[in-house]
């Protein structure tokens, strides 16, 4: 891409990411085109965001129709697509819930923690406020959600002091021992995404959920990455057959527009003034999300999503088996997949070489190659993407 654009980016944008310099101009489903019309198969979908692919015409038309009329009013007035979306989330989840709309995953988790804190304040004799999380989790980048994130490398003194009341533990079993009479909630992902695409055992989660319910401790499931059909069901919580108190969503819900959701069975926990958001749940994002859900429900109900999951994972397993000198494990659920790479340097080389060969893949944790394709990815795109990845791996093996 042009030297000029790269310089502009470096000069004027804060340096919070190790950027790849490519200038994408157009996308069709899981295929991206740069300014020279070179095409890339996208196995990242913008980190599980573009759930219905790039350039989706139905979503684009819906957004255009909506913003030609109203883009935004404020939450002081009823917003028709917001009410419809909240109803839809209740139906799709199968839970008896109400929803608040935020603008991101971190903000959704922040709101979930506020719900837990209010529950802990109003429901018990003593104030319960502690939230337990897990090592290798990821819950966001605000000061509070960074503190909730179970990665010590993120708790840098640069941003201290952090809020009190958070602790993280190595494994599910350790949660039981760390609960005391000030514990109000446990917050976990069912498949740790950023931490390395690590799914938890279903039985273990069900036992934890049962124990927490019996002890009146809230279970918050962070489905910012696993939600909206990523694991094959609408929620990973549905797949695990649990009934959490709070579920948060974001990434895949809007197909690219910024939207998050906090869904809770504690339907009357908040009163007017307790929480709010200027942009949250506005006409633009909720109209887009409704269309995204229409598309994804069709893909799910027609059986196509389940077929895509089987097909993608068969191809992935082929590449895994053929390259056991590079990959040490094959992990994940649905279209949230990871291949553990023998070491971090090799992983960096795989991602870089794959990019050169025209396929986009991600990193998770220290040594996991992560794949999060659009849920609408076609067989042709899957075939082409894995062919390119294979070529990249061959190149690496030749040294
Ligand atoms: C990405 C992610 C977040 C943070 O979402 P943002 O929209 O970046 O704030 C939180 N939790 C999980 C599990 C995530 O994957």
mmCIF file of C-alpha atoms and ligand atoms in Angstrom:
data_model
loop_
_atom_site.group_PDB
_atom_site.id
_atom_site.type_symbol
_atom_site.label_atom_id
_atom_site.label_comp_id
_atom_site.label_asym_id
_atom_site.label_seq_id
_atom_site.Cartn_x
_atom_site.Cartn_y
_atom_site.Cartn_z
ATOM 1 C CA UNK A 1 0.000 0.000 0.000
ATOM 2 C CA UNK A 2 1.040 3.609 -0.393
ATOM 3 C CA UNK A 3 3.865 4.884 1.774
ATOM 4 C CA UNK A 4 1.826 8.030 2.264
ATOM 5 C CA UNK A 5 -1.120 6.286 3.930
ATOM 6 C CA UNK A 6 1.193 4.288 6.186
ATOM 7 C CA UNK A 7 2.922 7.503 7.278
ATOM 8 C CA UNK A 8 -0.417 9.216 7.901
ATOM 9 C CA UNK A 9 -1.576 6.336 10.084
ATOM 10 C CA UNK A 10 1.672 6.367 12.047
ATOM 11 C CA UNK A 11 1.676 10.110 12.449
ATOM 12 C CA UNK A 12 -1.889 10.712 13.552
ATOM 13 C CA UNK A 13 -3.254 7.512 15.129
ATOM 14 C CA UNK A 14 -2.178 6.469 18.618
ATOM 15 C CA UNK A 15 0.005 3.387 18.486
ATOM 16 C CA UNK A 16 -2.006 0.797 20.408
ATOM 17 C CA UNK A 17 -1.783 -1.996 17.818
ATOM 18 C CA UNK A 18 1.048 -3.679 15.935
ATOM 19 C CA UNK A 19 -0.583 -2.877 12.593
ATOM 20 C CA UNK A 20 -0.356 -4.780 9.344
ATOM 21 C CA UNK A 21 -0.081 -2.330 6.498
ATOM 22 C CA UNK A 22 -2.613 -3.313 3.867
ATOM 23 C CA UNK A 23 -5.398 -1.167 2.440
ATOM 24 C CA UNK A 24 -8.582 -3.213 2.061
ATOM 25 C CA UNK A 25 -11.062 -1.625 -0.285
ATOM 26 C CA UNK A 26 -13.838 -4.132 -0.697
ATOM 27 C CA UNK A 27 -15.232 -7.330 0.755
ATOM 28 C CA UNK A 28 -17.590 -10.003 -0.504
ATOM 29 C CA UNK A 29 -18.593 -12.517 2.162
ATOM 30 C CA UNK A 30 -15.321 -14.038 3.476
ATOM 31 C CA UNK A 31 -13.136 -12.567 0.722
ATOM 32 C CA UNK A 32 -11.362 -9.214 0.940
ATOM 33 C CA UNK A 33 -9.729 -7.192 -1.836
ATOM 34 C CA UNK A 34 -6.925 -4.704 -1.333
ATOM 35 C CA UNK A 35 -6.240 -1.595 -3.402
ATOM 36 C CA UNK A 36 -4.359 -3.662 -5.992
ATOM 37 C CA UNK A 37 -7.290 -6.087 -6.247
ATOM 38 C CA UNK A 38 -5.287 -8.840 -4.578
ATOM 39 C CA UNK A 39 -7.773 -11.095 -2.791
ATOM 40 C CA UNK A 40 -7.516 -12.559 0.700
ATOM 41 C CA UNK A 41 -9.640 -15.271 2.286
ATOM 42 C CA UNK A 42 -10.697 -13.903 5.657
ATOM 43 C CA UNK A 43 -10.633 -16.513 8.427
ATOM 44 C CA UNK A 44 -10.892 -13.757 11.069
ATOM 45 C CA UNK A 45 -14.161 -11.930 10.263
ATOM 46 C CA UNK A 46 -12.745 -8.896 12.061
ATOM 47 C CA UNK A 47 -12.269 -10.920 15.267
ATOM 48 C CA UNK A 48 -15.653 -12.667 15.164
ATOM 49 C CA UNK A 49 -17.511 -9.468 14.274
ATOM 50 C CA UNK A 50 -18.498 -9.811 10.605
ATOM 51 C CA UNK A 51 -20.726 -12.801 11.308
ATOM 52 C CA UNK A 52 -22.613 -12.463 7.997
ATOM 53 C CA UNK A 53 -19.507 -11.639 5.962
ATOM 54 C CA UNK A 54 -18.280 -8.440 4.341
ATOM 55 C CA UNK A 55 -20.412 -6.287 2.057
ATOM 56 C CA UNK A 56 -23.597 -8.083 3.070
ATOM 57 C CA UNK A 57 -26.266 -6.562 0.818
ATOM 58 C CA UNK A 58 -29.230 -7.313 3.057
ATOM 59 C CA UNK A 59 -27.566 -5.611 6.045
ATOM 60 C CA UNK A 60 -26.371 -2.702 3.876
ATOM 61 C CA UNK A 61 -29.873 -2.154 2.463
ATOM 62 C CA UNK A 62 -31.411 -2.337 5.918
ATOM 63 C CA UNK A 63 -28.923 0.188 7.320
ATOM 64 C CA UNK A 64 -29.479 2.517 4.373
ATOM 65 C CA UNK A 65 -33.249 2.322 4.746
ATOM 66 C CA UNK A 66 -33.013 2.968 8.496
ATOM 67 C CA UNK A 67 -30.553 5.869 8.404
ATOM 68 C CA UNK A 68 -32.419 7.503 5.533
ATOM 69 C CA UNK A 69 -35.200 7.953 8.087
ATOM 70 C CA UNK A 70 -33.623 8.113 11.554
ATOM 71 C CA UNK A 71 -30.105 7.188 12.695
ATOM 72 C CA UNK A 72 -30.372 8.242 16.307
ATOM 73 C CA UNK A 73 -32.721 9.861 18.779
ATOM 74 C CA UNK A 74 -31.831 9.011 22.368
ATOM 75 C CA UNK A 75 -32.918 6.548 24.982
ATOM 76 C CA UNK A 76 -35.318 9.168 26.339
ATOM 77 C CA UNK A 77 -37.709 7.940 23.639
ATOM 78 C CA UNK A 78 -38.869 4.476 22.687
ATOM 79 C CA UNK A 79 -36.777 3.024 19.824
ATOM 80 C CA UNK A 80 -38.787 0.528 17.788
ATOM 81 C CA UNK A 81 -35.932 -1.664 16.441
ATOM 82 C CA UNK A 82 -34.389 -1.718 19.964
ATOM 83 C CA UNK A 83 -37.583 -3.116 21.499
ATOM 84 C CA UNK A 84 -37.851 -5.645 18.664
ATOM 85 C CA UNK A 85 -34.227 -6.694 19.100
ATOM 86 C CA UNK A 86 -34.636 -7.165 22.861
ATOM 87 C CA UNK A 87 -37.708 -9.355 22.216
ATOM 88 C CA UNK A 88 -35.714 -11.305 19.636
ATOM 89 C CA UNK A 89 -32.827 -11.922 22.054
ATOM 90 C CA UNK A 90 -35.267 -13.262 24.622
ATOM 91 C CA UNK A 91 -36.800 -15.644 22.070
ATOM 92 C CA UNK A 92 -33.487 -16.806 20.623
ATOM 93 C CA UNK A 93 -31.851 -17.349 24.018
ATOM 94 C CA UNK A 94 -34.839 -19.181 25.482
ATOM 95 C CA UNK A 95 -34.277 -17.308 28.756
ATOM 96 C CA UNK A 96 -36.715 -15.085 30.631
ATOM 97 C CA UNK A 97 -34.631 -11.918 30.293
ATOM 98 C CA UNK A 98 -34.546 -8.207 29.665
ATOM 99 C CA UNK A 99 -31.726 -6.525 27.749
ATOM 100 C CA UNK A 100 -29.718 -3.317 27.927
ATOM 101 C CA UNK A 101 -27.792 -2.301 24.814
ATOM 102 C CA UNK A 102 -24.226 -1.028 25.042
ATOM 103 C CA UNK A 103 -21.685 -0.167 22.344
ATOM 104 C CA UNK A 104 -19.004 -2.775 22.931
ATOM 105 C CA UNK A 105 -18.085 -5.942 24.760
ATOM 106 C CA UNK A 106 -16.178 -4.198 27.544
ATOM 107 C CA UNK A 107 -19.124 -1.907 28.134
ATOM 108 C CA UNK A 108 -21.498 -4.870 28.269
ATOM 109 C CA UNK A 109 -19.295 -6.544 30.893
ATOM 110 C CA UNK A 110 -19.005 -3.296 32.802
ATOM 111 C CA UNK A 111 -22.822 -3.150 32.935
ATOM 112 C CA UNK A 112 -22.989 -6.807 34.004
ATOM 113 C CA UNK A 113 -20.670 -5.995 36.907
ATOM 114 C CA UNK A 114 -22.892 -3.060 37.849
ATOM 115 C CA UNK A 115 -25.903 -5.379 37.939
ATOM 116 C CA UNK A 116 -23.980 -7.787 40.180
ATOM 117 C CA UNK A 117 -22.861 -4.980 42.482
ATOM 118 C CA UNK A 118 -26.406 -3.681 42.852
ATOM 119 C CA UNK A 119 -27.650 -7.198 43.531
ATOM 120 C CA UNK A 120 -24.979 -7.572 46.194
ATOM 121 C CA UNK A 121 -25.924 -4.249 47.764
ATOM 122 C CA UNK A 122 -29.688 -4.653 47.838
ATOM 123 C CA UNK A 123 -30.206 -8.377 48.385
ATOM 124 C CA UNK A 124 -28.019 -9.184 51.401
ATOM 125 C CA UNK A 125 -27.448 -7.995 54.973
ATOM 126 C CA UNK A 126 -23.784 -7.333 54.298
ATOM 127 C CA UNK A 127 -22.544 -5.822 51.047
ATOM 128 C CA UNK A 128 -21.504 -8.519 48.603
ATOM 129 C CA UNK A 129 -19.279 -7.101 45.869
ATOM 130 C CA UNK A 130 -16.534 -9.532 44.908
ATOM 131 C CA UNK A 131 -16.424 -10.914 41.385
ATOM 132 C CA UNK A 132 -14.396 -14.034 40.651
ATOM 133 C CA UNK A 133 -12.935 -14.617 37.189
ATOM 134 C CA UNK A 134 -10.524 -17.101 35.619
ATOM 135 C CA UNK A 135 -6.936 -17.057 34.500
ATOM 136 C CA UNK A 136 -6.476 -16.568 30.722
ATOM 137 C CA UNK A 137 -9.857 -14.847 30.516
ATOM 138 C CA UNK A 138 -10.487 -11.647 28.604
ATOM 139 C CA UNK A 139 -13.264 -9.253 29.560
ATOM 140 C CA UNK A 140 -12.268 -5.905 28.037
ATOM 141 C CA UNK A 141 -10.096 -2.808 28.164
ATOM 142 C CA UNK A 142 -11.827 -0.419 30.540
ATOM 143 C CA UNK A 143 -10.119 -0.088 33.924
ATOM 144 C CA UNK A 144 -12.655 -2.379 35.575
ATOM 145 C CA UNK A 145 -12.810 -5.019 32.852
ATOM 146 C CA UNK A 146 -9.009 -5.035 32.606
ATOM 147 C CA UNK A 147 -8.981 -5.799 36.314
ATOM 148 C CA UNK A 148 -11.563 -8.552 35.771
ATOM 149 C CA UNK A 149 -9.383 -10.008 33.002
ATOM 150 C CA UNK A 150 -7.292 -12.863 34.368
ATOM 151 C CA UNK A 151 -3.989 -11.944 32.767
ATOM 152 C CA UNK A 152 -1.425 -10.385 35.084
ATOM 153 C CA UNK A 153 0.437 -8.881 32.109
ATOM 154 C CA UNK A 154 -2.549 -6.591 31.576
ATOM 155 C CA UNK A 155 -2.554 -5.288 35.162
ATOM 156 C CA UNK A 156 0.315 -2.930 34.564
ATOM 157 C CA UNK A 157 1.088 -0.305 37.209
ATOM 158 C CA UNK A 158 0.625 2.264 34.434
ATOM 159 C CA UNK A 159 -3.113 2.267 34.968
ATOM 160 C CA UNK A 160 -3.252 1.659 38.716
ATOM 161 C CA UNK A 161 -5.071 1.915 41.037
ATOM 162 C CA UNK A 162 -7.661 -0.609 39.861
ATOM 163 C CA UNK A 163 -11.065 -1.121 41.473
ATOM 164 C CA UNK A 164 -11.265 -3.564 44.387
ATOM 165 C CA UNK A 165 -13.209 -6.769 44.475
ATOM 166 C CA UNK A 166 -11.717 -8.820 41.655
ATOM 167 C CA UNK A 167 -9.662 -11.978 41.849
ATOM 168 C CA UNK A 168 -8.892 -14.616 39.256
ATOM 169 C CA UNK A 169 -8.161 -18.281 39.635
ATOM 170 C CA UNK A 170 -6.420 -20.978 37.740
ATOM 171 C CA UNK A 171 -9.292 -23.375 37.073
ATOM 172 C CA UNK A 172 -12.995 -23.934 37.704
ATOM 173 C CA UNK A 173 -12.263 -26.085 40.750
ATOM 174 C CA UNK A 174 -10.412 -23.218 42.440
ATOM 175 C CA UNK A 175 -13.494 -21.009 42.248
ATOM 176 C CA UNK A 176 -15.240 -22.972 45.007
ATOM 177 C CA UNK A 177 -12.493 -22.343 47.555
ATOM 178 C CA UNK A 178 -12.194 -18.670 46.777
ATOM 179 C CA UNK A 179 -15.866 -17.860 47.448
ATOM 180 C CA UNK A 180 -16.526 -15.998 50.690
ATOM 181 C CA UNK A 181 -19.536 -14.158 52.138
ATOM 182 C CA UNK A 182 -18.669 -11.060 50.113
ATOM 183 C CA UNK A 183 -18.679 -12.881 46.762
ATOM 184 C CA UNK A 184 -21.502 -11.713 44.545
ATOM 185 C CA UNK A 185 -20.691 -13.199 41.135
ATOM 186 C CA UNK A 186 -18.543 -15.474 39.019
ATOM 187 C CA UNK A 187 -17.817 -14.229 35.508
ATOM 188 C CA UNK A 188 -16.447 -16.616 32.879
ATOM 189 C CA UNK A 189 -16.299 -17.360 29.166
ATOM 190 C CA UNK A 190 -17.387 -20.874 28.149
ATOM 191 C CA UNK A 191 -14.715 -20.947 25.480
ATOM 192 C CA UNK A 192 -11.876 -18.613 26.387
ATOM 193 C CA UNK A 193 -11.246 -16.706 23.170
ATOM 194 C CA UNK A 194 -8.328 -14.319 23.548
ATOM 195 C CA UNK A 195 -6.825 -16.692 26.122
ATOM 196 C CA UNK A 196 -6.365 -19.487 23.567
ATOM 197 C CA UNK A 197 -9.713 -20.844 22.251
ATOM 198 C CA UNK A 198 -10.080 -23.080 25.277
ATOM 199 C CA UNK A 199 -13.547 -24.642 25.856
ATOM 200 C CA UNK A 200 -14.479 -25.724 29.371
ATOM 201 C CA UNK A 201 -15.923 -29.101 30.214
ATOM 202 C CA UNK A 202 -19.733 -29.096 30.048
ATOM 203 C CA UNK A 203 -20.264 -31.159 33.204
ATOM 204 C CA UNK A 204 -17.865 -29.008 35.196
ATOM 205 C CA UNK A 205 -19.721 -25.863 34.114
ATOM 206 C CA UNK A 206 -23.120 -27.368 34.883
ATOM 207 C CA UNK A 207 -21.963 -28.304 38.384
ATOM 208 C CA UNK A 208 -20.593 -24.817 38.950
ATOM 209 C CA UNK A 209 -23.852 -23.239 37.724
ATOM 210 C CA UNK A 210 -25.856 -25.437 40.090
ATOM 211 C CA UNK A 211 -23.623 -24.648 43.050
ATOM 212 C CA UNK A 212 -23.787 -20.909 42.410
ATOM 213 C CA UNK A 213 -27.583 -20.976 42.100
ATOM 214 C CA UNK A 214 -27.868 -22.854 45.411
ATOM 215 C CA UNK A 215 -25.663 -20.254 47.094
ATOM 216 C CA UNK A 216 -27.316 -17.217 45.511
ATOM 217 C CA UNK A 217 -24.142 -16.158 43.694
ATOM 218 C CA UNK A 218 -24.673 -14.749 40.222
ATOM 219 C CA UNK A 219 -23.255 -16.477 37.169
ATOM 220 C CA UNK A 220 -22.190 -14.034 34.459
ATOM 221 C CA UNK A 221 -21.322 -15.636 31.131
ATOM 222 C CA UNK A 222 -19.238 -13.409 28.873
ATOM 223 C CA UNK A 223 -20.437 -14.403 25.414
ATOM 224 C CA UNK A 224 -18.954 -11.403 23.657
ATOM 225 C CA UNK A 225 -17.027 -13.818 21.431
ATOM 226 C CA UNK A 226 -18.935 -17.123 21.783
ATOM 227 C CA UNK A 227 -22.417 -15.628 21.315
ATOM 228 C CA UNK A 228 -24.623 -15.208 18.237
ATOM 229 C CA UNK A 229 -24.201 -18.713 16.756
ATOM 230 C CA UNK A 230 -20.366 -18.723 16.879
ATOM 231 C CA UNK A 231 -20.342 -22.150 18.574
ATOM 232 C CA UNK A 232 -23.271 -23.450 16.504
ATOM 233 C CA UNK A 233 -26.049 -22.545 18.955
ATOM 234 C CA UNK A 234 -27.345 -19.017 19.527
ATOM 235 C CA UNK A 235 -25.453 -18.918 22.833
ATOM 236 C CA UNK A 236 -22.704 -21.172 24.089
ATOM 237 C CA UNK A 237 -24.812 -21.164 27.280
ATOM 238 C CA UNK A 238 -27.507 -22.969 25.264
ATOM 239 C CA UNK A 239 -24.943 -25.536 24.150
ATOM 240 C CA UNK A 240 -23.799 -26.020 27.751
ATOM 241 C CA UNK A 241 -27.449 -26.184 28.878
ATOM 242 C CA UNK A 242 -27.070 -23.729 31.737
ATOM 243 C CA UNK A 243 -29.194 -20.780 32.814
ATOM 244 C CA UNK A 244 -26.906 -17.878 33.718
ATOM 245 C CA UNK A 245 -28.101 -14.785 35.583
ATOM 246 C CA UNK A 246 -26.412 -12.475 33.098
ATOM 247 C CA UNK A 247 -25.123 -13.017 29.557
ATOM 248 C CA UNK A 248 -23.162 -10.390 27.632
ATOM 249 C CA UNK A 249 -22.892 -10.154 23.851
ATOM 250 C CA UNK A 250 -21.160 -7.879 21.380
ATOM 251 C CA UNK A 251 -18.830 -8.923 18.559
ATOM 252 C CA UNK A 252 -21.021 -10.884 16.116
ATOM 253 C CA UNK A 253 -24.343 -9.275 17.013
ATOM 254 C CA UNK A 254 -24.219 -6.307 14.647
ATOM 255 C CA UNK A 255 -22.250 -7.828 11.775
ATOM 256 C CA UNK A 256 -19.780 -4.914 12.036
ATOM 257 C CA UNK A 257 -21.765 -2.089 13.616
ATOM 258 C CA UNK A 258 -20.733 -1.463 17.237
ATOM 259 C CA UNK A 259 -23.317 -2.992 19.544
ATOM 260 C CA UNK A 260 -23.207 -4.873 22.833
ATOM 261 C CA UNK A 261 -25.929 -6.390 24.985
ATOM 262 C CA UNK A 262 -26.420 -7.219 28.643
ATOM 263 C CA UNK A 263 -29.173 -9.770 29.094
ATOM 264 C CA UNK A 264 -30.357 -10.649 32.577
ATOM 265 C CA UNK A 265 -33.009 -12.750 34.253
ATOM 266 C CA UNK A 266 -33.035 -10.179 37.089
ATOM 267 C CA UNK A 267 -35.476 -8.157 35.095
ATOM 268 C CA UNK A 268 -36.156 -5.439 37.661
ATOM 269 C CA UNK A 269 -32.645 -4.962 39.028
ATOM 270 C CA UNK A 270 -32.159 -1.529 37.455
ATOM 271 C CA UNK A 271 -34.334 1.535 37.941
ATOM 272 C CA UNK A 272 -34.235 4.675 35.797
ATOM 273 C CA UNK A 273 -30.945 6.461 36.427
ATOM 274 C CA UNK A 274 -28.948 3.350 37.371
ATOM 275 C CA UNK A 275 -27.363 2.881 33.978
ATOM 276 C CA UNK A 276 -27.391 4.458 30.565
ATOM 277 C CA UNK A 277 -25.676 5.100 27.265
ATOM 278 C CA UNK A 278 -25.959 7.899 24.740
ATOM 279 C CA UNK A 279 -25.478 5.730 21.670
ATOM 280 C CA UNK A 280 -26.521 2.365 23.110
ATOM 281 C CA UNK A 281 -29.197 0.560 21.101
ATOM 282 C CA UNK A 282 -29.842 3.365 18.632
ATOM 283 C CA UNK A 283 -31.842 2.948 15.415
ATOM 284 C CA UNK A 284 -28.824 2.268 13.228
ATOM 285 C CA UNK A 285 -27.253 -0.529 15.239
ATOM 286 C CA UNK A 286 -30.428 -2.289 16.336
ATOM 287 C CA UNK A 287 -31.909 -2.262 12.814
ATOM 288 C CA UNK A 288 -28.630 -3.763 11.560
ATOM 289 C CA UNK A 289 -28.584 -6.406 14.320
ATOM 290 C CA UNK A 290 -32.175 -7.435 13.561
ATOM 291 C CA UNK A 291 -31.205 -8.100 9.947
ATOM 292 C CA UNK A 292 -28.048 -9.962 11.021
ATOM 293 C CA UNK A 293 -30.170 -12.200 13.254
ATOM 294 C CA UNK A 294 -32.677 -12.805 10.429
ATOM 295 C CA UNK A 295 -29.850 -13.970 8.186
ATOM 296 C CA UNK A 296 -28.173 -16.100 10.834
ATOM 297 C CA UNK A 297 -31.438 -17.742 11.857
ATOM 298 C CA UNK A 298 -32.021 -18.729 8.239
ATOM 299 C CA UNK A 299 -28.487 -20.093 7.982
ATOM 300 C CA UNK A 300 -29.002 -22.071 11.206
ATOM 301 C CA UNK A 301 -32.558 -23.321 10.545
ATOM 302 C CA UNK A 302 -31.755 -24.485 6.999
ATOM 303 C CA UNK A 303 -28.966 -26.694 8.361
ATOM 304 C CA UNK A 304 -26.315 -24.765 6.413
ATOM 305 C CA UNK A 305 -24.500 -23.520 9.530
ATOM 306 C CA UNK A 306 -24.126 -27.041 10.934
ATOM 307 C CA UNK A 307 -22.867 -28.251 7.533
ATOM 308 C CA UNK A 308 -20.371 -25.378 7.354
ATOM 309 C CA UNK A 309 -19.076 -26.199 10.841
ATOM 310 C CA UNK A 310 -18.563 -29.860 9.898
ATOM 311 C CA UNK A 311 -16.933 -28.984 6.581
ATOM 312 C CA UNK A 312 -14.638 -26.318 8.016
ATOM 313 C CA UNK A 313 -13.515 -28.537 10.869
ATOM 314 C CA UNK A 314 -12.845 -31.516 8.581
ATOM 315 C CA UNK A 315 -10.563 -29.299 6.486
ATOM 316 C CA UNK A 316 -8.935 -27.875 9.586
ATOM 317 C CA UNK A 317 -8.297 -31.333 10.963
ATOM 318 C CA UNK A 318 -6.687 -32.402 7.680
ATOM 319 C CA UNK A 319 -4.216 -29.534 7.918
ATOM 320 C CA UNK A 320 -3.629 -30.267 11.594
ATOM 321 C CA UNK A 321 -2.852 -33.952 10.946
ATOM 322 C CA UNK A 322 -0.607 -33.150 7.983
ATOM 323 C CA UNK A 323 1.464 -30.661 9.965
ATOM 324 C CA UNK A 324 2.017 -32.261 13.330
ATOM 325 C CA UNK A 325 5.600 -30.967 13.384
ATOM 326 C CA UNK A 326 4.080 -27.471 13.653
ATOM 327 C CA UNK A 327 0.758 -28.021 15.481
ATOM 328 C CA UNK A 328 0.417 -29.679 18.881
ATOM 329 C CA UNK A 329 -3.358 -29.558 19.451
ATOM 330 C CA UNK A 330 -6.673 -28.832 17.733
ATOM 331 C CA UNK A 331 -9.101 -26.968 19.986
ATOM 332 C CA UNK A 332 -12.376 -25.033 19.945
ATOM 333 C CA UNK A 333 -16.097 -25.293 19.292
ATOM 334 C CA UNK A 334 -18.216 -24.550 16.237
ATOM 335 C CA UNK A 335 -16.574 -21.882 14.089
ATOM 336 C CA UNK A 336 -14.371 -20.717 16.969
ATOM 337 C CA UNK A 337 -11.266 -22.780 16.346
ATOM 338 C CA UNK A 338 -7.639 -22.909 17.342
ATOM 339 C CA UNK A 339 -4.528 -24.871 16.468
ATOM 340 C CA UNK A 340 -1.819 -24.808 19.097
ATOM 341 C CA UNK A 341 1.529 -24.072 17.536
ATOM 342 C CA UNK A 342 4.745 -25.545 18.960
ATOM 343 C CA UNK A 343 6.131 -22.106 19.857
ATOM 344 C CA UNK A 344 5.332 -18.402 19.606
ATOM 345 C CA UNK A 345 7.969 -17.664 16.941
ATOM 346 C CA UNK A 346 6.581 -20.315 14.621
ATOM 347 C CA UNK A 347 3.078 -18.937 15.179
ATOM 348 C CA UNK A 348 4.205 -15.435 14.186
ATOM 349 C CA UNK A 349 5.801 -16.898 11.060
ATOM 350 C CA UNK A 350 2.629 -18.847 10.175
ATOM 351 C CA UNK A 351 0.450 -15.722 10.452
ATOM 352 C CA UNK A 352 2.877 -13.621 8.409
ATOM 353 C CA UNK A 353 3.360 -16.237 5.687
ATOM 354 C CA UNK A 354 -0.387 -16.958 5.518
ATOM 355 C CA UNK A 355 -0.967 -13.252 4.941
ATOM 356 C CA UNK A 356 1.549 -13.259 2.062
ATOM 357 C CA UNK A 357 -0.267 -16.240 0.559
ATOM 358 C CA UNK A 358 -3.614 -14.443 0.829
ATOM 359 C CA UNK A 359 -5.317 -15.852 3.911
ATOM 360 C CA UNK A 360 -5.997 -13.925 7.127
ATOM 361 C CA UNK A 361 -5.674 -15.764 10.443
ATOM 362 C CA UNK A 362 -5.344 -14.648 14.067
ATOM 363 C CA UNK A 363 -3.322 -15.267 17.160
ATOM 364 C CA UNK A 364 -4.771 -16.113 20.589
ATOM 365 C CA UNK A 365 -2.920 -16.553 23.872
ATOM 366 C CA UNK A 366 0.783 -17.241 23.525
ATOM 367 C CA UNK A 367 0.804 -19.941 20.892
ATOM 368 C CA UNK A 368 -2.626 -20.516 19.383
ATOM 369 C CA UNK A 369 -3.468 -19.961 15.726
ATOM 370 C CA UNK A 370 -7.075 -18.802 15.852
ATOM 371 C CA UNK A 371 -9.713 -19.084 13.135
ATOM 372 C CA UNK A 372 -13.031 -17.238 13.335
ATOM 373 C CA UNK A 373 -14.550 -17.219 9.852
ATOM 374 C CA UNK A 374 -17.841 -15.556 8.940
ATOM 375 C CA UNK A 375 -20.739 -17.891 9.744
ATOM 376 C CA UNK A 376 -21.813 -17.470 6.103
ATOM 377 C CA UNK A 377 -18.450 -18.536 4.636
ATOM 378 C CA UNK A 378 -18.891 -20.641 1.468
ATOM 379 C CA UNK A 379 -17.363 -24.058 0.729
ATOM 380 C CA UNK A 380 -15.318 -22.469 -2.071
ATOM 381 C CA UNK A 381 -13.896 -19.901 0.333
ATOM 382 C CA UNK A 382 -13.109 -22.607 2.887
ATOM 383 C CA UNK A 383 -11.355 -24.713 0.219
ATOM 384 C CA UNK A 384 -9.373 -21.761 -1.082
ATOM 385 C CA UNK A 385 -8.435 -20.516 2.389
ATOM 386 C CA UNK A 386 -7.093 -23.887 3.505
ATOM 387 C CA UNK A 387 -5.269 -24.375 0.199
ATOM 388 C CA UNK A 388 -3.459 -21.079 0.791
ATOM 389 C CA UNK A 389 -2.749 -21.941 4.417
ATOM 390 C CA UNK A 390 -1.339 -25.291 3.303
ATOM 391 C CA UNK A 391 0.933 -23.537 0.783
ATOM 392 C CA UNK A 392 2.117 -21.180 3.491
ATOM 393 C CA UNK A 393 2.912 -24.101 5.798
ATOM 394 C CA UNK A 394 4.782 -25.909 3.001
ATOM 395 C CA UNK A 395 6.847 -22.795 2.464
ATOM 396 C CA UNK A 396 7.682 -22.645 6.186
ATOM 397 C CA UNK A 397 8.636 -26.323 6.284
ATOM 398 C CA UNK A 398 10.987 -25.823 3.340
ATOM 399 C CA UNK A 399 12.684 -23.193 5.539
HETATM 400 C C1 LIG B 1 -13.496 -9.007 22.567
HETATM 401 C C2 LIG B 1 -13.961 -9.421 23.904
HETATM 402 C C3 LIG B 1 -14.308 -8.477 24.881
HETATM 403 C C4 LIG B 1 -14.137 -6.986 24.669
HETATM 404 O O1 LIG B 1 -14.978 -6.496 23.684
HETATM 405 P P1 LIG B 1 -14.735 -5.004 23.105
HETATM 406 O O2 LIG B 1 -15.878 -4.826 22.153
HETATM 407 O O3 LIG B 1 -13.400 -5.001 22.454
HETATM 408 O O4 LIG B 1 -14.809 -4.087 24.246
HETATM 409 C C5 LIG B 1 -14.796 -8.935 26.086
HETATM 410 N N1 LIG B 1 -14.938 -10.249 26.335
HETATM 411 C C6 LIG B 1 -14.622 -11.187 25.415
HETATM 412 C C7 LIG B 1 -14.823 -12.623 25.738
HETATM 413 C C8 LIG B 1 -14.114 -10.807 24.173
HETATM 414 O O5 LIG B 1 -13.771 -11.735 23.280
#
